[in-house]
XYZ file of C-alpha atoms in Angstrom:
691
model
C 165.970 -182.724 -233.918
C 168.758 -180.842 -235.739
C 170.018 -179.028 -232.659
C 169.964 -182.067 -230.175
C 170.795 -185.326 -232.072
C 173.680 -187.223 -232.248
C 175.001 -185.965 -235.504
C 177.835 -188.365 -236.500
C 177.084 -187.148 -240.194
C 178.024 -183.363 -239.177
C 180.571 -181.820 -241.405
C 184.365 -182.373 -240.149
C 186.073 -179.543 -238.718
C 189.511 -178.557 -239.732
C 191.707 -181.847 -239.967
C 195.221 -180.063 -239.866
C 197.393 -181.393 -237.067
C 196.196 -179.554 -234.192
C 199.795 -180.568 -232.596
C 201.512 -178.846 -235.053
C 203.578 -175.993 -233.497
C 202.235 -172.602 -234.928
C 204.095 -170.656 -237.750
C 203.516 -167.416 -235.991
C 203.307 -166.162 -232.852
C 199.649 -167.024 -231.840
C 198.140 -164.870 -229.509
C 194.652 -163.588 -228.814
C 192.693 -160.414 -229.774
C 190.699 -159.832 -226.488
C 188.694 -156.969 -227.750
C 187.540 -159.182 -230.916
C 187.222 -162.231 -228.906
C 184.724 -160.787 -226.346
C 181.831 -159.945 -228.645
C 181.834 -163.904 -229.564
C 181.567 -164.569 -225.977
C 178.711 -162.252 -225.472
C 176.547 -163.225 -228.132
C 173.793 -162.063 -230.215
C 172.578 -159.813 -227.271
C 175.942 -158.555 -226.246
C 174.622 -154.751 -226.409
C 172.144 -155.887 -223.996
C 174.566 -157.841 -221.697
C 176.714 -154.806 -221.903
C 173.931 -152.511 -220.798
C 172.962 -154.584 -217.654
C 176.942 -154.939 -216.807
C 176.964 -151.115 -217.201
C 173.855 -150.954 -214.922
C 175.261 -153.286 -212.116
C 178.674 -150.969 -211.802
C 176.297 -148.975 -209.696
C 177.094 -150.188 -206.125
C 173.605 -150.096 -205.277
C 173.255 -153.372 -206.941
C 176.383 -155.164 -205.071
C 175.970 -157.534 -202.420
C 177.073 -157.052 -199.195
C 178.917 -159.956 -197.692
C 177.897 -161.249 -194.509
C 174.523 -159.046 -194.184
C 172.090 -160.371 -191.887
C 169.284 -162.559 -194.294
C 166.801 -160.019 -193.201
C 168.336 -156.829 -194.103
C 169.573 -158.833 -197.406
C 165.980 -159.544 -198.417
C 164.992 -156.106 -198.242
C 167.933 -154.879 -199.652
C 167.276 -157.116 -202.788
C 163.830 -156.159 -203.451
C 164.773 -152.558 -203.344
C 167.442 -153.306 -206.116
C 164.487 -155.142 -207.980
C 162.498 -151.684 -207.886
C 165.514 -150.283 -209.165
C 165.819 -152.637 -212.102
C 161.954 -152.318 -212.548
C 162.586 -148.414 -212.801
C 165.286 -148.962 -215.674
C 163.086 -151.103 -217.537
C 164.969 -154.014 -216.881
C 162.046 -156.307 -215.469
C 160.105 -155.948 -218.840
C 162.268 -156.774 -221.706
C 160.275 -160.009 -222.710
C 156.786 -158.562 -222.530
C 155.033 -157.050 -225.624
C 155.252 -152.929 -226.176
C 151.989 -152.296 -225.838
C 152.629 -153.128 -221.931
C 155.766 -151.123 -221.947
C 158.297 -154.141 -222.689
C 160.892 -154.491 -225.311
C 159.466 -157.973 -227.095
C 163.076 -159.435 -226.970
C 163.037 -162.912 -225.892
C 166.719 -163.810 -226.027
C 167.866 -160.311 -225.017
C 165.869 -160.438 -221.837
C 167.187 -163.844 -220.579
C 170.807 -162.560 -221.714
C 170.496 -159.394 -219.548
C 168.954 -161.198 -216.891
C 171.868 -163.799 -216.485
C 174.470 -160.920 -216.072
C 172.760 -159.857 -212.470
C 174.542 -162.860 -211.170
C 177.754 -160.748 -211.213
C 176.143 -158.490 -209.026
C 174.289 -160.915 -206.407
C 172.762 -164.236 -207.474
C 169.863 -163.571 -205.157
C 169.040 -160.134 -207.441
C 169.314 -162.410 -210.305
C 167.037 -165.297 -208.520
C 164.357 -163.084 -207.275
C 164.015 -160.649 -210.218
C 163.601 -164.033 -212.108
C 160.966 -165.218 -209.739
C 158.956 -161.950 -210.202
C 159.610 -161.382 -214.287
C 160.665 -164.792 -215.297
C 158.235 -167.131 -213.501
C 155.530 -165.077 -212.009
C 154.700 -162.523 -214.756
C 155.837 -164.893 -217.484
C 153.373 -167.538 -216.384
C 150.751 -164.838 -216.561
C 152.043 -163.683 -220.060
C 152.975 -167.486 -221.161
C 149.867 -169.407 -220.071
C 147.171 -166.814 -219.658
C 145.404 -164.599 -222.629
C 144.742 -160.810 -223.276
C 142.294 -160.708 -220.551
C 144.897 -161.481 -218.038
C 147.550 -159.725 -219.636
C 145.404 -156.293 -219.512
C 144.755 -156.895 -215.836
C 147.991 -157.861 -214.494
C 150.921 -157.575 -216.684
C 151.678 -153.945 -216.276
C 151.562 -153.926 -212.349
C 153.488 -157.150 -212.446
C 156.143 -155.704 -214.836
C 156.370 -152.489 -212.514
C 156.720 -154.556 -209.198
C 153.766 -152.993 -207.951
C 152.254 -156.240 -207.688
C 155.088 -158.579 -206.302
C 154.436 -162.019 -206.858
C 155.345 -166.000 -206.297
C 155.350 -169.082 -208.517
C 153.675 -171.602 -206.756
C 154.545 -174.980 -208.337
C 156.602 -177.374 -206.232
C 155.099 -178.743 -203.139
C 156.937 -179.942 -200.221
C 155.897 -183.564 -201.361
C 156.519 -183.083 -204.956
C 159.283 -181.442 -206.390
C 160.273 -182.667 -210.057
C 157.350 -184.454 -210.310
C 154.868 -181.818 -211.116
C 152.165 -184.061 -212.409
C 151.721 -185.514 -208.832
C 151.236 -182.514 -206.971
C 148.347 -182.365 -204.609
C 146.942 -178.983 -204.562
C 143.386 -178.867 -206.074
C 141.090 -176.391 -207.694
C 137.875 -177.482 -207.748
C 135.224 -175.612 -210.042
C 131.757 -174.370 -208.290
C 129.506 -174.154 -210.842
C 126.591 -172.425 -208.620
C 129.348 -169.721 -207.438
C 131.389 -169.646 -210.861
C 134.742 -169.751 -208.850
C 137.666 -172.244 -208.272
C 137.910 -173.718 -204.611
C 142.061 -173.738 -204.289
C 142.922 -176.487 -201.507
C 145.856 -177.903 -199.885
C 144.464 -181.399 -198.584
C 147.483 -182.384 -196.436
C 151.062 -180.984 -195.170
C 153.103 -182.319 -197.732
C 150.848 -180.540 -200.325
C 152.106 -176.927 -199.032
C 153.963 -175.144 -201.980
C 157.072 -175.009 -200.582
C 160.769 -173.026 -201.382
C 158.676 -170.173 -203.232
C 160.636 -166.907 -203.701
C 158.122 -163.881 -202.574
C 156.165 -166.182 -200.400
C 157.560 -165.511 -197.050
C 156.705 -161.873 -197.222
C 156.960 -159.616 -200.281
C 154.648 -161.444 -202.679
C 151.166 -160.221 -203.095
C 149.531 -162.916 -205.289
C 150.831 -166.182 -206.757
C 150.418 -168.181 -209.820
C 149.335 -171.604 -208.267
C 149.505 -174.851 -210.101
C 146.954 -177.367 -209.029
C 144.647 -180.253 -210.158
C 141.949 -178.710 -212.040
C 138.630 -180.757 -210.857
C 135.140 -180.094 -212.801
C 132.116 -181.915 -213.077
C 133.883 -184.742 -211.044
C 136.642 -185.119 -213.617
C 140.418 -184.392 -212.798
C 141.760 -182.549 -216.147
C 145.424 -182.618 -214.557
C 147.559 -179.564 -213.627
C 146.666 -176.066 -214.545
C 147.654 -172.679 -213.385
C 145.472 -169.967 -211.543
C 146.053 -166.436 -210.238
C 145.529 -166.022 -206.533
C 145.800 -163.115 -204.356
C 147.853 -164.151 -201.306
C 148.049 -160.676 -199.209
C 146.339 -157.167 -198.965
C 148.502 -154.094 -199.614
C 149.320 -153.923 -195.860
C 151.421 -157.557 -196.189
C 148.523 -159.135 -194.292
C 147.527 -162.638 -195.377
C 144.008 -163.082 -197.012
C 141.433 -165.269 -195.599
C 142.274 -168.826 -196.027
C 145.994 -167.888 -197.003
C 148.643 -169.908 -194.597
C 152.154 -168.570 -195.037
C 155.363 -169.703 -193.650
C 158.925 -168.453 -193.722
C 161.765 -170.875 -194.918
C 164.219 -168.907 -192.879
C 167.853 -168.885 -193.486
C 169.263 -171.052 -196.191
C 172.688 -172.489 -197.399
C 172.742 -169.677 -200.046
C 170.598 -166.868 -201.950
C 169.506 -165.370 -198.636
C 168.435 -162.230 -200.205
C 165.359 -164.280 -201.096
C 162.258 -164.561 -199.010
C 161.583 -167.923 -199.826
C 158.508 -169.599 -197.850
C 155.516 -171.909 -197.905
C 152.015 -171.317 -198.955
C 148.799 -173.309 -198.273
C 145.369 -172.728 -199.208
C 142.101 -173.256 -196.987
C 139.111 -173.759 -199.393
C 140.073 -170.176 -201.240
C 137.909 -169.177 -203.531
C 139.148 -167.213 -206.839
C 136.723 -166.219 -209.815
C 136.472 -168.795 -212.793
C 138.311 -166.038 -215.039
C 141.541 -166.331 -212.806
C 142.331 -169.618 -214.550
C 145.230 -168.658 -216.796
C 143.335 -170.509 -219.757
C 145.550 -170.541 -222.896
C 145.959 -174.521 -222.936
C 142.623 -175.118 -220.705
C 139.264 -173.582 -220.187
C 135.871 -174.102 -217.953
C 132.852 -172.689 -219.179
C 130.379 -171.123 -216.806
C 128.520 -174.512 -216.820
C 131.508 -176.385 -215.852
C 132.317 -177.719 -219.375
C 136.305 -178.404 -219.832
C 137.902 -177.436 -223.202
C 141.349 -177.466 -224.796
C 143.008 -176.765 -227.916
C 145.104 -179.825 -227.048
C 143.291 -183.184 -226.397
C 146.066 -185.486 -225.202
C 146.230 -184.643 -221.298
C 150.118 -185.585 -221.391
C 150.630 -183.451 -224.515
C 149.005 -180.487 -222.882
C 150.556 -180.776 -219.442
C 154.208 -180.723 -221.135
C 152.999 -177.710 -223.426
C 152.069 -175.733 -220.303
C 155.438 -176.644 -218.596
C 157.610 -175.904 -221.843
C 156.081 -172.308 -221.847
C 158.210 -172.048 -218.726
C 161.462 -173.427 -219.938
C 163.241 -170.061 -219.905
C 164.094 -170.736 -216.281
C 166.182 -173.779 -217.255
C 167.638 -171.969 -220.194
C 168.467 -168.701 -218.073
C 170.466 -170.912 -215.350
C 172.576 -172.222 -217.901
C 173.772 -168.852 -218.708
C 173.917 -167.585 -215.324
C 175.966 -170.757 -213.986
C 178.398 -170.243 -217.152
C 179.211 -166.691 -216.222
C 179.540 -167.514 -212.335
C 181.988 -169.970 -213.272
C 183.761 -167.759 -215.631
C 183.992 -165.070 -212.762
C 185.757 -167.430 -210.227
C 188.374 -168.462 -213.334
C 188.701 -164.449 -213.762
C 189.250 -164.249 -209.702
C 191.524 -167.347 -209.370
C 193.757 -167.189 -212.541
C 194.551 -163.134 -211.685
C 195.758 -164.111 -208.336
C 197.770 -167.194 -209.501
C 199.461 -164.810 -211.891
C 200.529 -162.595 -209.434
C 200.953 -164.737 -205.900
C 204.315 -166.432 -205.592
C 205.020 -169.216 -203.803
C 208.521 -171.268 -202.857
C 212.125 -170.423 -203.955
C 212.827 -171.858 -207.645
C 216.622 -171.847 -206.863
C 217.307 -168.204 -208.095
C 216.310 -166.573 -205.128
C 212.711 -165.560 -206.667
C 209.526 -167.364 -205.707
C 207.582 -168.790 -208.546
C 204.206 -167.967 -209.625
C 201.629 -170.178 -208.949
C 200.208 -170.311 -212.446
C 203.994 -171.772 -213.313
C 203.313 -174.945 -211.372
C 202.125 -178.009 -213.311
C 199.329 -178.418 -210.937
C 197.895 -175.270 -210.705
C 197.637 -174.962 -214.613
C 196.203 -178.455 -214.670
C 193.515 -177.535 -212.196
C 192.582 -173.937 -213.768
C 193.145 -174.249 -217.543
C 191.079 -177.218 -218.358
C 188.160 -175.273 -216.478
C 188.434 -172.068 -218.428
C 188.232 -174.320 -221.706
C 185.403 -175.887 -220.103
C 183.705 -172.141 -219.556
C 184.258 -171.378 -223.219
C 182.353 -174.625 -224.277
C 179.658 -173.734 -222.006
C 179.507 -169.899 -223.158
C 179.231 -170.886 -226.994
C 176.747 -173.919 -226.073
C 174.459 -171.586 -224.177
C 174.397 -168.900 -227.225
C 173.133 -171.672 -229.406
C 170.529 -172.326 -226.570
C 169.700 -168.729 -225.972
C 169.158 -168.122 -229.737
C 167.057 -171.558 -230.017
C 164.624 -170.284 -227.192
C 164.504 -166.767 -228.931
C 163.132 -168.297 -232.026
C 160.858 -170.282 -230.239
C 159.567 -167.753 -227.657
C 159.368 -165.030 -230.651
C 157.511 -167.251 -232.836
C 159.969 -166.903 -235.706
C 160.617 -170.635 -235.301
C 157.547 -171.928 -233.072
C 156.958 -175.350 -234.006
C 156.166 -178.540 -231.961
C 159.690 -179.867 -233.110
C 161.406 -176.684 -232.141
C 159.769 -176.714 -228.833
C 160.963 -180.089 -227.978
C 164.080 -179.747 -229.269
C 164.552 -176.523 -227.074
C 163.290 -178.417 -223.918
C 165.735 -181.002 -224.348
C 168.428 -178.780 -225.545
C 167.562 -177.105 -221.948
C 167.813 -180.121 -220.139
C 170.960 -181.714 -221.563
C 172.976 -178.284 -220.759
C 171.550 -176.795 -217.622
C 172.970 -179.732 -215.394
C 176.336 -179.655 -216.995
C 176.658 -175.750 -216.344
C 175.493 -175.807 -212.961
C 177.505 -178.961 -211.943
C 180.307 -177.638 -213.551
C 180.008 -173.922 -211.914
C 180.015 -175.645 -208.468
C 183.073 -177.826 -209.310
C 184.761 -174.723 -210.992
C 184.130 -172.369 -207.987
C 185.303 -174.816 -205.341
C 188.772 -175.320 -207.429
C 189.108 -171.623 -207.894
C 188.524 -171.467 -203.990
C 190.912 -174.050 -203.283
C 193.532 -172.524 -206.013
C 193.590 -169.085 -203.972
C 194.365 -170.903 -200.579
C 193.183 -168.984 -197.562
C 192.542 -166.058 -199.525
C 189.973 -167.689 -201.230
C 188.130 -168.510 -198.157
C 187.988 -164.775 -197.370
C 184.033 -163.680 -197.663
C 185.451 -160.292 -199.414
C 186.846 -162.600 -202.438
C 183.581 -163.797 -203.191
C 184.273 -167.415 -204.074
C 182.669 -168.944 -200.830
C 179.779 -166.763 -201.130
C 179.299 -167.721 -204.978
C 179.593 -171.499 -203.994
C 176.880 -171.108 -201.636
C 174.347 -169.210 -203.653
C 174.827 -171.353 -206.708
C 174.567 -174.849 -204.796
C 171.083 -174.914 -205.113
C 170.997 -174.317 -209.059
C 171.877 -177.836 -209.721
C 168.299 -178.832 -207.855
C 166.066 -175.946 -208.889
C 164.254 -175.497 -212.318
C 164.482 -179.466 -212.502
C 166.628 -181.510 -210.399
C 169.670 -182.300 -212.826
C 169.369 -186.021 -212.569
C 165.889 -185.616 -213.604
C 166.683 -183.396 -216.358
C 169.380 -185.681 -217.548
C 166.328 -188.545 -217.507
C 164.172 -186.536 -219.798
C 167.262 -186.332 -222.335
C 167.616 -189.858 -222.017
C 164.261 -190.588 -222.857
C 164.455 -188.507 -225.673
C 167.568 -189.893 -227.127
C 165.913 -193.163 -226.608
C 162.895 -191.983 -228.447
C 164.779 -191.142 -231.160
C 166.704 -194.397 -231.049
C 163.363 -196.439 -231.136
C 162.164 -193.943 -234.275
C 164.906 -195.760 -236.356
C 162.828 -199.202 -235.893
C 159.199 -197.868 -236.242
C 156.931 -199.709 -238.629
C 159.832 -202.514 -238.622
C 159.455 -205.980 -237.937
C 161.794 -207.493 -235.047
C 164.274 -208.865 -237.598
C 165.314 -205.366 -238.119
C 166.157 -204.659 -234.637
C 167.783 -208.065 -234.171
C 169.876 -207.208 -237.279
C 170.819 -204.112 -235.687
C 171.455 -205.846 -232.507
C 173.820 -208.045 -234.256
C 175.690 -205.335 -235.965
C 176.331 -203.456 -232.344
C 177.542 -206.846 -230.826
C 179.841 -207.217 -233.938
C 181.032 -203.477 -233.498
C 181.863 -204.248 -229.884
C 183.423 -207.504 -230.505
C 185.556 -205.772 -233.329
C 186.720 -203.078 -230.792
C 186.846 -205.400 -227.923
C 189.170 -208.102 -229.396
C 191.770 -205.294 -229.760
C 191.708 -205.196 -233.716
C 191.402 -201.448 -233.995
C 193.593 -201.211 -230.775
C 196.264 -203.283 -232.523
C 195.991 -200.751 -235.445
C 196.521 -197.829 -233.152
C 199.367 -199.104 -231.615
C 201.121 -199.572 -234.757
C 200.584 -196.384 -235.940
C 201.517 -194.521 -232.783
C 204.969 -195.427 -233.115
C 205.766 -194.165 -229.296
C 205.428 -190.641 -230.013
C 203.196 -188.478 -228.339
C 202.886 -185.846 -230.708
C 202.608 -188.598 -233.468
C 199.627 -190.217 -231.407
C 197.759 -186.995 -231.680
C 198.587 -186.231 -235.109
C 197.240 -189.696 -236.158
C 194.178 -190.036 -233.465
C 193.317 -187.476 -231.456
C 192.779 -184.663 -234.002
C 189.296 -182.509 -234.198
C 187.581 -185.194 -236.213
C 188.833 -187.743 -233.870
C 187.676 -186.365 -230.731
C 184.004 -185.761 -232.206
C 184.267 -189.555 -233.284
C 185.243 -190.650 -229.851
C 182.366 -188.310 -228.006
C 179.634 -189.326 -230.633
C 180.578 -193.320 -230.840
C 180.066 -193.208 -226.768
C 176.951 -191.393 -226.972
C 175.423 -194.060 -229.547
C 176.835 -196.948 -228.111
C 175.274 -196.242 -224.426
C 172.022 -195.210 -226.004
C 172.074 -198.065 -228.250
C 172.930 -200.710 -225.329
C 170.169 -199.229 -223.279
C 167.631 -199.131 -225.844
C 168.294 -202.765 -227.092
C 167.762 -203.916 -223.235
C 164.754 -201.900 -222.843
C 163.006 -202.991 -226.021
C 163.546 -206.575 -224.845
C 161.643 -205.709 -221.915
C 158.687 -204.035 -223.591
C 156.185 -207.381 -223.119
C 157.440 -207.936 -219.262
C 154.755 -207.182 -216.837
C 154.670 -203.203 -215.814
C 156.862 -204.002 -212.550
C 159.346 -206.163 -214.142
C 159.664 -203.746 -216.899
C 160.103 -200.732 -214.500
C 162.722 -202.835 -212.822
C 164.706 -203.330 -216.076
C 164.384 -199.615 -216.484
C 165.793 -198.913 -213.084
C 168.683 -201.419 -213.590
C 169.535 -199.378 -216.635
C 168.947 -195.460 -215.528
C 172.492 -194.767 -214.394
C 173.769 -195.901 -217.499
C 170.824 -193.870 -219.402
C 171.623 -190.733 -217.246
C 175.484 -191.063 -218.345
C 174.563 -191.377 -222.189
C 172.499 -188.003 -221.576
C 175.294 -186.533 -219.840
C 177.603 -187.372 -222.912
C 175.207 -186.158 -225.347
C 175.378 -182.673 -223.525
C 179.211 -182.969 -223.512
C 179.095 -183.709 -227.257
C 176.750 -180.578 -228.040
C 179.038 -178.382 -225.896
C 182.221 -179.641 -228.066
C 180.281 -179.055 -231.275
C 179.173 -175.861 -230.391
C 182.889 -175.117 -229.488
C 183.990 -175.845 -232.989
C 181.057 -173.977 -234.725
C 182.407 -170.915 -232.856
C 186.050 -171.364 -234.084
C 184.643 -171.243 -237.552
C 183.220 -167.749 -236.737
C 186.644 -166.368 -235.745
C 188.532 -164.178 -238.212
C 191.855 -163.501 -236.497
C 194.218 -165.925 -237.015
C 195.861 -165.956 -233.918
C 192.706 -166.095 -231.885
C 191.505 -168.929 -233.857
C 194.623 -170.882 -233.177
C 194.710 -170.447 -229.493
C 190.904 -171.271 -229.381
C 191.472 -174.443 -231.288
C 194.121 -175.714 -228.630
C 191.496 -174.486 -226.187
C 188.685 -176.493 -227.970
C 191.021 -179.609 -228.198
C 191.788 -179.409 -224.352
C 188.059 -179.304 -223.541
C 187.423 -182.255 -226.095
C 190.300 -184.584 -224.710
C 189.586 -183.439 -221.172
C 186.197 -185.551 -221.766
C 187.816 -188.335 -223.468
C 190.175 -188.355 -220.381
C 187.181 -188.575 -217.842
C 186.036 -191.553 -219.703
C 188.893 -193.271 -220.604
C 187.907 -196.384 -218.822
C 185.002 -196.635 -220.979
C 187.105 -195.929 -224.334
C 189.606 -198.825 -222.924
C 186.737 -201.373 -222.171
C 184.705 -200.862 -225.292
C 187.775 -200.646 -227.525
C 188.071 -197.446 -228.881
C 191.321 -196.506 -227.801
C 194.578 -198.528 -227.339
C 196.398 -198.073 -224.258
C 199.156 -196.200 -225.989
C 196.689 -193.639 -227.259
C 194.918 -193.681 -223.882
C 198.225 -192.511 -222.258
C 198.761 -190.364 -224.830
C 195.512 -188.396 -224.069
C 196.800 -187.247 -220.418
C 200.343 -186.613 -221.918
C 198.724 -184.333 -224.336
C 196.329 -182.464 -222.151
C 199.624 -181.715 -220.053
C 201.376 -180.095 -223.090
C 198.204 -178.440 -223.943
C 198.248 -176.616 -220.483
C 201.573 -175.532 -220.905
C 200.994 -174.283 -224.369
C 198.053 -172.426 -222.990
C 199.650 -170.809 -219.717
C 200.796 -167.791 -221.554
C 197.250 -167.171 -222.736
C 195.522 -167.955 -219.623
C 195.184 -164.172 -218.500
C 194.087 -163.321 -221.957
C 191.423 -166.125 -221.915
C 189.619 -164.738 -218.618
C 190.190 -161.398 -219.541
C 188.116 -161.707 -222.567
C 184.971 -162.597 -220.518
C 184.739 -158.750 -220.473
C 184.506 -158.247 -216.588
C 184.942 -154.635 -215.116
C 186.669 -154.400 -211.724
C 182.856 -153.646 -210.183
C 181.668 -156.711 -211.735
C 184.930 -158.797 -210.049
C 185.010 -156.994 -206.506
C 187.656 -159.530 -205.361
C 190.562 -157.846 -203.791
C 193.134 -160.735 -204.884
C 192.229 -160.067 -208.530
C 192.142 -155.914 -208.143
C 196.163 -156.129 -208.421
C 196.509 -155.612 -204.816
C 198.387 -159.198 -204.453
C 200.856 -157.808 -207.078
C 201.596 -154.745 -205.263
C 202.276 -157.125 -202.366
C 204.676 -159.132 -204.315
C 206.469 -156.033 -205.712
C 206.956 -154.768 -202.332
C 208.315 -157.921 -201.151
C 210.844 -158.445 -203.711
C 211.927 -154.878 -203.250
C 212.668 -155.308 -199.700
C 214.869 -158.343 -200.538
C 216.336 -156.735 -203.262
C 217.283 -153.592 -201.157
C 218.436 -155.502 -198.284
C 220.589 -157.442 -200.513
C 221.998 -154.436 -202.344
C 222.737 -153.087 -198.836
C 224.784 -155.705 -197.599
C 222.822 -155.897 -194.484
C 220.700 -159.144 -195.351
C 221.783 -162.047 -192.981
C 223.415 -165.281 -193.840
C 221.318 -168.276 -194.182
C 222.479 -170.914 -191.521
C 222.977 -173.369 -194.057
C 225.548 -171.137 -195.996
C 227.268 -170.030 -192.973
C 228.022 -173.637 -191.850
C 229.496 -174.175 -195.364
C 232.152 -171.355 -194.623
């Protein structure tokens, strides 16, 4: 689990004092930095960005949702015509056969319209991918070409009104009829309606339907079936009920809806049978004997949704920062005492609200690139092993919650940082927040995903004691208690206090450098996992109901440990990226940005570090003071850092980030300068009284 496990033995990064003043004028080489942010498939990202400079792909703010839906459908047809929908599929069907490149290009569509990104994801990342990943060649030959060209629009019918993240418990059934050699698809009650499905309300003509496969009176668990739902005229086929979800909080360019099946019959061959098949006589067979492993293998084949959301959320956050920082570098407010008003980004609070979020966006971008390469290795077949698939699923489940939550936080902060201008629809921030809101709950609710990560961490923790007697676990628990006693008793704190000498710079040099940040982040994950793991292990022999109660009592801490694990992975990815930077000035600035990211995480969890004796109160105070220093140091580089995201004006499309604000400010300053020079400026009341 090299890519997802806590790695305390990871080689240390630069040990030079990060707080030392640079011996040169550090600056960013934007042209050299942008390719690092775009990653391995930067050429496909740039190709996608060039395509969406065409205003035919742009969202129209305030458009009625019914018109918006039809516009997005036509945009998807344009994507299909330009080959953008088939990058992931085999060349023999007209695709490009690139898995990582496909997602890289797909993620960029969020810059045009998040509805376009998600609807194209429904069509090609879910519906068509289900045919490809869960089906076999007979299914590919029959349906892939039309699905890729959008001649066959489709829905991905997994989620039910009554079961979202708990896919194993969905209620839709597919019962095999031996005499007819057909599956009968049935919705047994209202809560089993397939819900929130893109393309289900109006546009879809077929659906990949997940249902409990029943044959010979045995339920073999969730499988996927290709089910036609509408004819070429858009009319529901017999037995199909569809409902429109109507207007939503965002993503209103997508025709989300519900589907129900009243004993709908499909041929036996419509079972997508890569992982499970039913013979003509009703006999079930599967290359995977374990029902649980079979289920998770099928769902793992569709992990790309989580991977792509991680990337799209990262770029959406970056876009909001590009808008807010550009505006903050031009907008002036309040006289600074010299007759000039102060640029917003020169205010300490404004730096503090935006620059740490730039650091987080960079950390996410570098971590996403590692996730994308991991995904490509597995799905291209180059590194496709059970272990790598499990690692990929864990990594996606760890990063997607962090990036989607951060996108909402960053977009909202950017909106507030732009004041009333940020609230105007034309400046995109309000719309971005509305559209990305649901990213936190689809493709897996964020908290459910973190629980998957937590359970993986617990599994790795338990594996350390596999085959060993209880004495080993007792000895480990004793060591953990001793460690907590050592830290909590203040012994390490005392050492920190003596070493700090009352100097913020000295505190950072002695205890908050790269290797110290890594230790603080990794120690927190390890301690929390060990604490929860030890308590749950002690409850193993309890009755099931009592054991579940113990788990519930530890669930919040387990989720927090999983989140801390994701933050550690982002920090490590950022540090690895710095090692690949050749330009000295860029590397120096990015090191400060990485430190800002790491110390911001530590600051967020200062209470934990203090209570667990990881930091003295002096050094804890130094964390906050040093973050302020880093924000000041990075303030001259803020514009370069957001410009390095590589967005063209056609991607930004926010008037306040177009230069119009600078022109307004220049006009105002010129007006008052001319007024003063002419001698016609009125005398302020206060000065008049002083005469």
